[in-house]
C-alpha positions as YAML, in Angstrom:
chain: A
units: angstrom
residues:
- id: 1
  name: MET
  ca: [17.35, 25.84, 19.24]
- id: 2
  name: ALA
  ca: [14.08, 24.08, 18.51]
- id: 3
  name: ILE
  ca: [13.50, 23.17, 14.88]
- id: 4
  name: ASN
  ca: [10.04, 23.87, 13.52]
- id: 5
  name: ARG
  ca: [8.97, 20.89, 11.45]
- id: 6
  name: PRO
  ca: [5.85, 20.96, 9.27]
- id: 7
  name: PRO
  ca: [3.02, 18.99, 10.88]
- id: 8
  name: ILE
  ca: [2.45, 15.59, 9.29]
- id: 9
  name: VAL
  ca: [-0.76, 13.59, 9.58]
- id: 10
  name: LYS
  ca: [-1.32, 10.10, 8.21]
- id: 11
  name: ILE
  ca: [-4.50, 10.07, 6.11]
- id: 12
  name: GLY
  ca: [-4.32, 6.71, 4.34]
- id: 13
  name: ALA
  ca: [-2.38, 3.52, 3.76]
- id: 14
  name: GLY
  ca: [-2.21, 0.66, 1.27]
- id: 15
  name: ARG
  ca: [-0.25, -2.54, 0.79]
- id: 16
  name: PHE
  ca: [2.89, -0.75, -0.38]
- id: 17
  name: SER
  ca: [2.13, 2.90, 0.38]
- id: 18
  name: THR
  ca: [1.30, 5.46, 3.03]
- id: 19
  name: VAL
  ca: [-0.43, 8.80, 2.38]
- id: 20
  name: LEU
  ca: [0.42, 11.78, 4.59]
- id: 21
  name: ARG
  ca: [-0.95, 15.29, 4.87]
- id: 22
  name: VAL
  ca: [2.01, 17.67, 4.98]
- id: 23
  name: ASP
  ca: [2.14, 21.45, 5.35]
- id: 24
  name: ASP
  ca: [4.29, 22.64, 2.45]
- id: 25
  name: PRO
  ca: [5.94, 25.98, 3.30]
- id: 26
  name: HIS
  ca: [6.98, 26.52, -0.32]
- id: 27
  name: ARG
  ca: [3.39, 26.43, -1.56]
- id: 28
  name: GLY
  ca: [1.83, 27.89, 1.55]
- id: 29
  name: GLU
  ca: [-0.71, 25.07, 1.75]
- id: 30
  name: SER
  ca: [-1.14, 21.48, 2.82]
- id: 31
  name: ILE
  ca: [-0.44, 18.80, 0.25]
- id: 32
  name: ALA
  ca: [-0.67, 15.01, 0.17]
- id: 33
  name: GLU
  ca: [2.50, 12.95, 0.05]
- id: 34
  name: LYS
  ca: [2.14, 9.36, -1.10]
- id: 35
  name: LYS
  ca: [5.12, 7.29, 0.03]
- id: 36
  name: ILE
  ca: [5.43, 4.12, -2.03]
- id: 37
  name: HIS
  ca: [7.67, 1.59, -0.31]
- id: 38
  name: THR
  ca: [9.99, -0.27, -2.68]
- id: 39
  name: SER
  ca: [12.99, -2.57, -2.52]
- id: 40
  name: THR
  ca: [15.02, -4.65, -4.94]
- id: 41
  name: SER
  ca: [14.03, -8.11, -3.73]
- id: 42
  name: GLY
  ca: [10.91, -10.24, -3.42]
- id: 43
  name: LEU
  ca: [7.63, -8.36, -3.68]
- id: 44
  name: GLY
  ca: [9.65, -5.15, -3.63]
- id: 45
  name: ILE
  ca: [10.46, -5.59, -7.32]
- id: 46
  name: GLN
  ca: [6.75, -5.58, -8.09]
- id: 47
  name: SER
  ca: [6.20, -2.51, -5.92]
- id: 48
  name: LEU
  ca: [9.16, -0.70, -7.51]
- id: 49
  name: LYS
  ca: [7.85, -1.32, -11.03]
- id: 50
  name: GLY
  ca: [4.38, -0.26, -9.91]
- id: 51
  name: ALA
  ca: [5.71, 2.92, -8.30]
- id: 52
  name: LEU
  ca: [7.61, 3.96, -11.42]
- id: 53
  name: ARG
  ca: [4.61, 3.13, -13.59]
- id: 54
  name: GLU
  ca: [2.32, 5.23, -11.37]
- id: 55
  name: LEU
  ca: [4.78, 8.14, -11.56]
- id: 56
  name: PHE
  ca: [4.91, 7.90, -15.36]
- id: 57
  name: ILE
  ca: [1.11, 7.71, -15.67]
- id: 58
  name: LEU
  ca: [0.57, 10.71, -13.37]
- id: 59
  name: ARG
  ca: [3.15, 12.76, -15.27]
- id: 60
  name: LEU
  ca: [1.26, 11.89, -18.44]
- id: 61
  name: LEU
  ca: [-2.26, 12.56, -17.16]
- id: 62
  name: SER
  ca: [-2.21, 14.96, -14.22]
- id: 63
  name: HIS
  ca: [-2.70, 18.15, -16.25]
- id: 64
  name: HIS
  ca: [-6.34, 17.16, -16.85]
- id: 65
  name: PRO
  ca: [-8.84, 18.90, -14.51]
- id: 66
  name: ASN
  ca: [-10.38, 15.56, -13.47]
- id: 67
  name: ILE
  ca: [-7.10, 13.80, -12.66]
- id: 68
  name: ILE
  ca: [-5.27, 14.42, -9.38]
- id: 69
  name: ASP
  ca: [-2.48, 17.01, -9.65]
- id: 70
  name: LEU
  ca: [1.09, 15.75, -9.33]
- id: 71
  name: PHE
  ca: [3.29, 18.60, -8.08]
- id: 72
  name: ASP
  ca: [6.63, 16.83, -7.79]
- id: 73
  name: HIS
  ca: [8.34, 13.62, -6.72]
- id: 74
  name: ARG
  ca: [11.49, 12.57, -4.92]
- id: 75
  name: PHE
  ca: [13.22, 9.43, -3.68]
- id: 76
  name: GLU
  ca: [13.83, 8.78, 0.03]
- id: 77
  name: GLY
  ca: [15.81, 5.59, 0.51]
- id: 78
  name: HIS
  ca: [13.54, 2.76, -0.65]
- id: 79
  name: CYS
  ca: [10.54, 5.09, -1.00]
- id: 80
  name: LEU
  ca: [9.23, 6.99, -3.98]
- id: 81
  name: VAL
  ca: [7.38, 10.06, -2.69]
- id: 82
  name: LEU
  ca: [4.67, 11.60, -4.87]
- id: 83
  name: GLN
  ca: [3.63, 15.14, -3.93]
- id: 84
  name: LEU
  ca: [-0.05, 15.55, -4.80]
- id: 85
  name: ARG
  ca: [-2.79, 18.10, -4.38]
- id: 86
  name: LEU
  ca: [-4.77, 17.59, -1.16]
- id: 87
  name: TYR
  ca: [-8.55, 17.32, -1.48]
- id: 88
  name: ASP
  ca: [-11.25, 17.76, 1.13]
- id: 89
  name: MET
  ca: [-12.97, 14.38, 0.89]
- id: 90
  name: ASP
  ca: [-13.50, 11.28, -1.18]
- id: 91
  name: LEU
  ca: [-16.78, 10.13, -2.70]
- id: 92
  name: ASP
  ca: [-17.13, 7.46, -0.01]
- id: 93
  name: SER
  ca: [-17.30, 10.06, 2.77]
- id: 94
  name: LEU
  ca: [-19.60, 12.29, 0.72]
- id: 95
  name: MET
  ca: [-22.10, 9.45, 0.27]
- id: 96
  name: ASP
  ca: [-21.89, 8.74, 3.99]
- id: 97
  name: ARG
  ca: [-24.18, 11.65, 4.85]
- id: 98
  name: ASN
  ca: [-27.89, 12.27, 5.40]
- id: 99
  name: PRO
  ca: [-29.99, 12.98, 3.39]
- id: 100
  name: PRO
  ca: [-28.90, 11.14, 0.21]
- id: 101
  name: LEU
  ca: [-27.09, 13.01, -2.56]
- id: 102
  name: PRO
  ca: [-29.46, 15.15, -4.66]
- id: 103
  name: GLN
  ca: [-29.98, 13.91, -8.20]
- id: 104
  name: SER
  ca: [-28.59, 17.07, -9.78]
- id: 105
  name: LEU
  ca: [-25.31, 16.69, -7.86]
- id: 106
  name: ILE
  ca: [-25.05, 12.98, -8.71]
- id: 107
  name: LYS
  ca: [-25.24, 13.73, -12.41]
- id: 108
  name: LEU
  ca: [-22.59, 16.47, -12.20]
- id: 109
  name: ILE
  ca: [-20.21, 14.25, -10.22]
- id: 110
  name: CYS
  ca: [-20.73, 11.33, -12.57]
- id: 111
  name: ARG
  ca: [-20.08, 13.57, -15.58]
- id: 112
  name: ASP
  ca: [-16.72, 14.65, -14.17]
- id: 113
  name: ILE
  ca: [-15.76, 11.09, -13.19]
- id: 114
  name: LEU
  ca: [-16.40, 9.99, -16.77]
- id: 115
  name: ASN
  ca: [-14.59, 13.03, -18.21]
- id: 116
  name: GLY
  ca: [-11.50, 12.02, -16.25]
- id: 117
  name: LEU
  ca: [-11.90, 8.37, -17.17]
- id: 118
  name: SER
  ca: [-12.38, 9.28, -20.83]
- id: 119
  name: PHE
  ca: [-9.03, 11.10, -20.76]
- id: 120
  name: VAL
  ca: [-7.43, 8.02, -19.19]
- id: 121
  name: HIS
  ca: [-8.90, 5.80, -21.91]
- id: 122
  name: ASP
  ca: [-7.81, 8.25, -24.63]
- id: 123
  name: ALA
  ca: [-4.26, 7.70, -23.40]
- id: 124
  name: GLY
  ca: [-4.65, 3.94, -23.82]
- id: 125
  name: ILE
  ca: [-4.66, 3.32, -20.07]
- id: 126
  name: MET
  ca: [-6.92, 1.24, -17.81]
- id: 127
  name: HIS
  ca: [-7.38, 2.53, -14.25]
- id: 128
  name: ARG
  ca: [-8.34, -0.95, -12.92]
- id: 129
  name: ASP
  ca: [-9.22, 0.22, -9.40]
- id: 130
  name: LEU
  ca: [-12.06, 2.69, -9.84]
- id: 131
  name: LYS
  ca: [-14.12, 2.98, -6.64]
- id: 132
  name: PRO
  ca: [-15.58, 5.78, -4.47]
- id: 133
  name: GLY
  ca: [-12.47, 5.90, -2.28]
- id: 134
  name: ASN
  ca: [-10.38, 6.75, -5.36]
- id: 135
  name: ILE
  ca: [-12.55, 9.70, -6.39]
- id: 136
  name: LEU
  ca: [-11.69, 12.95, -4.60]
- id: 137
  name: LEU
  ca: [-13.60, 16.24, -4.29]
- id: 138
  name: ASP
  ca: [-12.98, 19.67, -2.84]
- id: 139
  name: GLY
  ca: [-14.95, 22.78, -2.03]
- id: 140
  name: ASP
  ca: [-14.00, 24.41, -5.33]
- id: 141
  name: GLY
  ca: [-16.03, 21.77, -7.15]
- id: 142
  name: ARG
  ca: [-13.10, 19.73, -8.42]
- id: 143
  name: VAL
  ca: [-13.76, 16.01, -8.91]
- id: 144
  name: VAL
  ca: [-10.65, 13.96, -9.69]
- id: 145
  name: LEU
  ca: [-9.56, 10.36, -10.12]
- id: 146
  name: CYS
  ca: [-6.62, 9.24, -8.00]
- id: 147
  name: ASP
  ca: [-4.55, 6.16, -7.08]
- id: 148
  name: PHE
  ca: [-3.14, 4.86, -10.34]
- id: 149
  name: GLY
  ca: [-1.13, 2.16, -8.58]
- id: 150
  name: LEU
  ca: [-2.93, -0.63, -10.47]
- id: 151
  name: ALA
  ca: [-3.28, 1.24, -13.77]
- id: 152
  name: ARG
  ca: [-1.90, -0.41, -16.89]
- id: 153
  name: ALA
  ca: [-1.57, 0.36, -20.57]
- id: 154
  name: SER
  ca: [-4.18, -1.38, -22.67]
- id: 155
  name: GLY
  ca: [-2.61, -4.33, -24.44]
- id: 156
  name: GLU
  ca: [0.16, -4.99, -21.90]
- id: 157
  name: GLU
  ca: [1.23, -8.62, -21.86]
- id: 158
  name: LYS
  ca: [-0.81, -10.57, -19.33]
- id: 159
  name: GLU
  ca: [2.26, -11.64, -17.35]
- id: 160
  name: CYS
  ca: [2.97, -7.96, -16.66]
- id: 161
  name: ILE
  ca: [-0.39, -7.49, -14.96]
- id: 162
  name: PRO
  ca: [-0.50, -8.81, -11.39]
- id: 163
  name: PRO
  ca: [-3.84, -9.91, -9.94]
- id: 164
  name: ILE
  ca: [-6.08, -7.12, -8.73]
- id: 165
  name: THR
  ca: [-6.13, -6.86, -4.95]
- id: 166
  name: ARG
  ca: [-9.00, -8.59, -3.18]
- id: 167
  name: GLU
  ca: [-9.94, -6.09, -0.49]
- id: 168
  name: VAL
  ca: [-13.71, -6.19, 0.02]
- id: 169
  name: ALA
  ca: [-14.25, -2.55, -0.96]
- id: 170
  name: THR
  ca: [-12.51, -3.20, -4.29]
- id: 171
  name: ARG
  ca: [-14.33, -6.48, -5.00]
- id: 172
  name: TRP
  ca: [-17.68, -4.70, -5.12]
- id: 173
  name: TYR
  ca: [-16.66, -2.85, -8.30]
- id: 174
  name: GLN
  ca: [-15.02, -5.73, -10.17]
- id: 175
  name: SER
  ca: [-16.46, -6.95, -13.45]
- id: 176
  name: PRO
  ca: [-17.49, -10.57, -14.03]
- id: 177
  name: GLU
  ca: [-14.42, -11.51, -16.07]
- id: 178
  name: ILE
  ca: [-12.09, -10.38, -13.26]
- id: 179
  name: LEU
  ca: [-14.07, -12.35, -10.68]
- id: 180
  name: LEU
  ca: [-13.83, -15.38, -12.98]
- id: 181
  name: GLY
  ca: [-10.05, -15.12, -13.24]
- id: 182
  name: THR
  ca: [-9.44, -13.60, -16.66]
- id: 183
  name: GLU
  ca: [-5.83, -13.07, -17.70]
- id: 184
  name: VAL
  ca: [-6.79, -10.50, -20.34]
- id: 185
  name: GLN
  ca: [-8.16, -7.20, -19.05]
- id: 186
  name: THR
  ca: [-9.54, -4.29, -21.06]
- id: 187
  name: SER
  ca: [-10.83, -0.82, -20.29]
- id: 188
  name: SER
  ca: [-14.33, -2.32, -20.13]
- id: 189
  name: CYS
  ca: [-13.55, -3.24, -16.51]
- id: 190
  name: ASP
  ca: [-13.46, 0.51, -15.74]
- id: 191
  name: ILE
  ca: [-16.87, 0.92, -17.37]
- id: 192
  name: TRP
  ca: [-18.39, -1.75, -15.11]
- id: 193
  name: ALA
  ca: [-16.93, -0.02, -12.05]
- id: 194
  name: ALA
  ca: [-18.19, 3.41, -13.14]
- id: 195
  name: ALA
  ca: [-21.70, 2.03, -13.61]
- id: 196
  name: CYS
  ca: [-21.59, 0.47, -10.14]
- id: 197
  name: ILE
  ca: [-20.57, 3.84, -8.67]
- id: 198
  name: LEU
  ca: [-23.38, 5.66, -10.47]
- id: 199
  name: CYS
  ca: [-25.94, 3.20, -9.10]
- id: 200
  name: GLU
  ca: [-24.44, 3.46, -5.61]
- id: 201
  name: MET
  ca: [-24.86, 7.25, -5.58]
- id: 202
  name: TYR
  ca: [-28.57, 6.85, -6.35]
- id: 203
  name: ARG
  ca: [-29.08, 3.79, -4.14]
- id: 204
  name: GLY
  ca: [-27.21, 5.04, -1.08]
- id: 205
  name: GLN
  ca: [-25.27, 1.79, -0.66]
- id: 206
  name: PRO
  ca: [-23.14, -0.46, -2.88]
- id: 207
  name: LEU
  ca: [-24.97, -2.15, -5.73]
- id: 208
  name: ILE
  ca: [-23.36, -5.57, -5.23]
- id: 209
  name: ALA
  ca: [-21.58, -6.08, -1.90]
- id: 210
  name: GLY
  ca: [-20.24, -9.62, -1.57]
- id: 211
  name: GLN
  ca: [-17.83, -10.50, 1.22]
- id: 212
  name: THR
  ca: [-16.05, -13.18, -0.84]
- id: 213
  name: ASP
  ca: [-15.47, -13.67, -4.56]
- id: 214
  name: ILE
  ca: [-18.01, -16.50, -4.61]
- id: 215
  name: GLN
  ca: [-20.66, -14.43, -2.85]
- id: 216
  name: GLN
  ca: [-19.92, -11.49, -5.13]
- id: 217
  name: LEU
  ca: [-20.56, -13.66, -8.18]
- id: 218
  name: PHE
  ca: [-23.73, -15.07, -6.65]
- id: 219
  name: LEU
  ca: [-25.10, -11.60, -5.90]
- id: 220
  name: LEU
  ca: [-24.04, -10.35, -9.33]
- id: 221
  name: TYR
  ca: [-25.90, -13.22, -11.00]
- id: 222
  name: LYS
  ca: [-28.89, -12.54, -8.78]
- id: 223
  name: ARG
  ca: [-28.85, -8.86, -9.68]
- id: 224
  name: PHE
  ca: [-28.78, -9.38, -13.44]
- id: 225
  name: GLY
  ca: [-30.93, -12.49, -13.78]
- id: 226
  name: GLY
  ca: [-28.56, -15.44, -13.74]
- id: 227
  name: SER
  ca: [-25.17, -16.80, -14.73]
- id: 228
  name: PRO
  ca: [-23.62, -16.23, -18.18]
- id: 229
  name: LEU
  ca: [-25.54, -17.51, -21.19]
- id: 230
  name: VAL
  ca: [-23.09, -19.33, -23.41]
- id: 231
  name: VAL
  ca: [-25.71, -19.91, -26.14]
- id: 232
  name: PRO
  ca: [-28.71, -17.71, -27.03]
- id: 233
  name: ARG
  ca: [-31.98, -18.56, -25.30]
- id: 234
  name: LYS
  ca: [-34.72, -19.03, -27.90]
- id: 235
  name: ASP
  ca: [-37.38, -19.66, -25.26]
- id: 236
  name: ARG
  ca: [-36.80, -16.41, -23.36]
- id: 237
  name: PRO
  ca: [-38.25, -13.01, -24.37]
- id: 238
  name: THR
  ca: [-35.60, -10.48, -25.26]
- id: 239
  name: ASP
  ca: [-34.67, -7.93, -22.66]
- id: 240
  name: LEU
  ca: [-36.56, -4.64, -22.72]
- id: 241
  name: LEU
  ca: [-33.34, -2.82, -23.61]
- id: 242
  name: GLY
  ca: [-31.88, -5.24, -26.13]
- id: 243
  name: ASP
  ca: [-30.20, -8.64, -25.94]
- id: 244
  name: ASP
  ca: [-29.88, -10.35, -22.58]
- id: 245
  name: LEU
  ca: [-26.94, -8.80, -20.70]
- id: 246
  name: ARG
  ca: [-25.80, -12.29, -19.71]
- id: 247
  name: TYR
  ca: [-24.94, -13.50, -23.23]
- id: 248
  name: TRP
  ca: [-21.24, -14.42, -23.07]
- id: 249
  name: PRO
  ca: [-20.13, -17.42, -25.15]
- id: 250
  name: ALA
  ca: [-16.47, -17.16, -24.08]
- id: 251
  name: ALA
  ca: [-17.27, -17.35, -20.35]
- id: 252
  name: THR
  ca: [-16.63, -21.10, -20.29]
- id: 253
  name: LEU
  ca: [-12.97, -20.48, -21.18]
- id: 254
  name: LEU
  ca: [-12.25, -18.53, -17.98]
- id: 255
  name: PRO
  ca: [-10.32, -20.30, -15.19]
- id: 256
  name: ASP
  ca: [-13.01, -19.92, -12.53]
- id: 257
  name: TYR
  ca: [-16.11, -20.36, -14.67]
- id: 258
  name: GLY
  ca: [-17.18, -23.39, -12.61]
- id: 259
  name: LYS
  ca: [-16.61, -21.58, -9.31]
- id: 260
  name: ILE
  ca: [-20.28, -21.53, -8.29]
- id: 261
  name: PRO
  ca: [-22.16, -24.08, -10.37]
- id: 262
  name: PHE
  ca: [-24.96, -24.21, -7.80]
- id: 263
  name: ALA
  ca: [-26.02, -20.69, -8.84]
- id: 264
  name: ARG
  ca: [-26.56, -21.52, -12.49]
- id: 265
  name: ASP
  ca: [-30.26, -22.28, -12.15]
- id: 266
  name: ALA
  ca: [-30.99, -21.14, -8.60]
- id: 267
  name: VAL
  ca: [-30.70, -17.41, -9.28]
- id: 268
  name: GLU
  ca: [-32.24, -17.22, -12.75]
- id: 269
  name: SER
  ca: [-35.15, -14.81, -13.09]
- id: 270
  name: GLU
  ca: [-37.69, -14.27, -15.85]
- id: 271
  name: GLN
  ca: [-38.09, -10.61, -14.88]
- id: 272
  name: SER
  ca: [-36.07, -8.08, -16.83]
- id: 273
  name: TRP
  ca: [-32.91, -6.85, -15.11]
- id: 274
  name: SER
  ca: [-33.98, -3.27, -15.85]
- id: 275
  name: VAL
  ca: [-37.35, -3.73, -14.13]
- id: 276
  name: ARG
  ca: [-35.66, -5.15, -11.03]
- id: 277
  name: LEU
  ca: [-33.01, -2.43, -10.99]
- id: 278
  name: ALA
  ca: [-35.58, 0.36, -11.32]
- id: 279
  name: ALA
  ca: [-37.63, -1.18, -8.49]
- id: 280
  name: ASP
  ca: [-34.55, -1.43, -6.26]
- id: 281
  name: ILE
  ca: [-33.38, 2.14, -7.05]
- id: 282
  name: PRO
  ca: [-36.56, 4.24, -7.41]
- id: 283
  name: ARG
  ca: [-34.56, 7.47, -7.82]
- id: 284
  name: LEU
  ca: [-32.68, 6.13, -10.85]
- id: 285
  name: PRO
  ca: [-33.77, 8.14, -13.94]
- id: 286
  name: PRO
  ca: [-35.18, 6.03, -16.80]
- id: 287
  name: THR
  ca: [-32.67, 7.71, -19.15]
- id: 288
  name: ALA
  ca: [-29.88, 5.93, -17.25]
- id: 289
  name: LEU
  ca: [-31.09, 2.45, -18.18]
- id: 290
  name: PRO
  ca: [-29.91, 2.32, -21.83]
- id: 291
  name: MET
  ca: [-26.49, 3.56, -20.69]
- id: 292
  name: LEU
  ca: [-26.34, 0.92, -17.96]
- id: 293
  name: ALA
  ca: [-27.34, -1.74, -20.50]
- id: 294
  name: GLY
  ca: [-24.11, -0.97, -22.34]
- id: 295
  name: ALA
  ca: [-22.06, -0.87, -19.15]
- id: 296
  name: PHE
  ca: [-23.34, -4.01, -17.41]
- id: 297
  name: ARG
  ca: [-22.98, -6.57, -20.19]
- id: 298
  name: TYR
  ca: [-21.24, -9.67, -18.90]
- id: 299
  name: ASP
  ca: [-19.15, -10.11, -22.05]
- id: 300
  name: PRO
  ca: [-16.35, -7.50, -21.98]
- id: 301
  name: ARG
  ca: [-16.28, -7.53, -25.79]
- id: 302
  name: LEU
  ca: [-19.92, -6.41, -25.91]
- id: 303
  name: ARG
  ca: [-19.66, -3.97, -23.00]
- id: 304
  name: TYR
  ca: [-18.71, -0.32, -23.52]
- id: 305
  name: THR
  ca: [-14.93, 0.02, -23.69]
- id: 306
  name: HIS
  ca: [-14.54, 3.81, -23.45]
- id: 307
  name: ALA
  ca: [-16.01, 6.27, -20.96]
- id: 308
  name: ARG
  ca: [-16.98, 8.51, -23.86]
- id: 309
  name: GLN
  ca: [-19.70, 6.01, -24.75]
- id: 310
  name: MET
  ca: [-21.37, 6.64, -21.40]
- id: 311
  name: LEU
  ca: [-20.97, 10.41, -21.72]
- id: 312
  name: GLU
  ca: [-22.84, 10.32, -25.04]
- id: 313
  name: SER
  ca: [-25.92, 8.93, -23.29]
- id: 314
  name: GLU
  ca: [-29.21, 10.84, -23.12]
- id: 315
  name: PHE
  ca: [-28.74, 10.64, -19.35]
- id: 316
  name: PHE
  ca: [-26.31, 13.58, -19.55]
- id: 317
  name: ASP
  ca: [-28.50, 15.84, -21.69]
- id: 318
  name: ASN
  ca: [-28.92, 19.23, -20.00]
- id: 319
  name: CYS
  ca: [-26.29, 18.34, -17.39]
- id: 320
  name: GLN
  ca: [-25.46, 21.87, -16.30]
- id: 321
  name: GLY
  ca: [-24.69, 23.80, -13.17]
- id: 322
  name: SER
  ca: [-21.84, 24.38, -10.77]
- id: 323
  name: ILE
  ca: [-20.59, 21.45, -8.72]
- id: 324
  name: ALA
  ca: [-19.08, 23.90, -6.22]
- id: 325
  name: THR
  ca: [-22.46, 25.52, -5.54]
- id: 326
  name: ALA
  ca: [-24.38, 22.24, -5.48]
- id: 327
  name: LEU
  ca: [-21.80, 20.63, -3.20]
- id: 328
  name: ALA
  ca: [-21.72, 23.60, -0.81]
- id: 329
  name: ASP
  ca: [-25.52, 23.56, -0.57]
- id: 330
  name: TYR
  ca: [-25.54, 19.82, 0.12]
- id: 331
  name: LEU
  ca: [-22.80, 19.97, 2.78]
- id: 332
  name: ARG
  ca: [-24.64, 22.82, 4.49]
- id: 333
  name: ASP
  ca: [-27.94, 20.96, 4.58]
- id: 334
  name: SER
  ca: [-26.64, 17.46, 5.37]
- id: 335
  name: GLU
  ca: [-24.80, 15.80, 8.22]
- id: 336
  name: ALA
  ca: [-22.38, 12.92, 8.57]
- id: 337
  name: LYS
  ca: [-23.82, 9.62, 9.70]
- id: 338
  name: PRO
  ca: [-22.14, 6.60, 11.26]
- id: 339
  name: PRO
  ca: [-21.45, 4.01, 8.55]
- id: 340
  name: PRO
  ca: [-24.33, 1.51, 8.53]
- id: 341
  name: PRO
  ca: [-23.75, -2.21, 8.00]
- id: 342
  name: VAL
  ca: [-23.88, -3.01, 4.31]
- id: 343
  name: GLU
  ca: [-27.01, -4.99, 3.61]
- id: 344
  name: ASP
  ca: [-28.11, -6.62, 0.41]
- id: 345
  name: PRO
  ca: [-31.64, -7.91, -0.24]
- id: 346
  name: TRP
  ca: [-30.22, -11.24, -1.44]
- id: 347
  name: GLU
  ca: [-27.64, -11.96, 1.24]
- id: 348
  name: ASP
  ca: [-29.97, -14.21, 3.22]
- id: 349
  name: SER
  ca: [-30.84, -16.14, 0.08]
- id: 350
  name: PHE
  ca: [-27.13, -16.84, -0.49]
- id: 351
  name: ASP
  ca: [-26.92, -18.96, 2.66]
- id: 352
  name: SER
  ca: [-30.23, -20.64, 1.97]
- id: 353
  name: GLU
  ca: [-29.19, -21.57, -1.57]
- id: 354
  name: CYS
  ca: [-25.88, -22.98, -0.33]
- id: 355
  name: SER
  ca: [-27.70, -25.21, 2.15]
- id: 356
  name: PHE
  ca: [-29.09, -27.29, -0.73]
- id: 357
  name: PHE
  ca: [-25.65, -28.29, -1.99]
- id: 358
  name: HIS
  ca: [-22.69, -30.26, -0.66]
- id: 359
  name: GLN
  ca: [-19.27, -31.31, -1.84]
- id: 360
  name: PRO
  ca: [-19.30, -34.53, -3.89]
- id: 361
  name: ASN
  ca: [-17.83, -37.63, -2.26]
...
């Protein structure tokens, strides 16, 4: 007799995990199963600890409407299987449509991202891998954060926190201190990533898209007017929205501070970062700029440390309406487009700047 097995479709994969779409006969719907591969030797120890930590964090957080639902879990040999709610799309695929996202929908999505992140921060947890691919949506208007595989409790000892993965798509959302090799991470790294995602929704492509850590730092410095200021600049007018975002006395203590010394003077600009950002993203509302000033400070001690600080911004005043309706209207009136090559207005200048420098003898 033939055995009817529920159809299984692979929908994603990571370094230690595979995500499958499975038809669950008990629930009468498809769900996502995340299989985290573990063992008791080598890198498997790290993956086992990470798997158990992710399970604990999801059990703690998943009852919030903006955190992915954890239905159940089980062990299969050397795999921990997390049974999760299946969503229709991620934010990456939603942004990969024509025309661009309407401003009203952007604000609603961003509000729910920050509501979820605020709950994470309330629990004393850092997500540490916030990016469009880890934000899921469905036709009912639910917006949730997922993939807590790199999440950590704030204040964990530094030796317990392995380096963040260096896939290109993750690098684009990393804060300056991570790119410069910090061993002490705080929830302010999530704030930087959230601000990058907000700008990307308005811009239509990533805000800072380096292909290496060095290029990412160069483009970041170019975007915000230069490398970290370790002492105040008396000869420079103050920024339109407060102190220069680059002020960061402790930057010199980071392991990779000298990674790109050639950029120190080459990328400095006298024009305000906010003027350049507004020119590059014409659709960005002026009310977003004060919020971004708090989110894009180089020094993590001066940057916002809790998503609630962004939610309290004037940017979210009168943020009302149904995401389900706005999303349905947008999906009806838009179409998927082939992913374009990521371009950045300063990529060409990166190569030209490098041409002026050489390794010392």
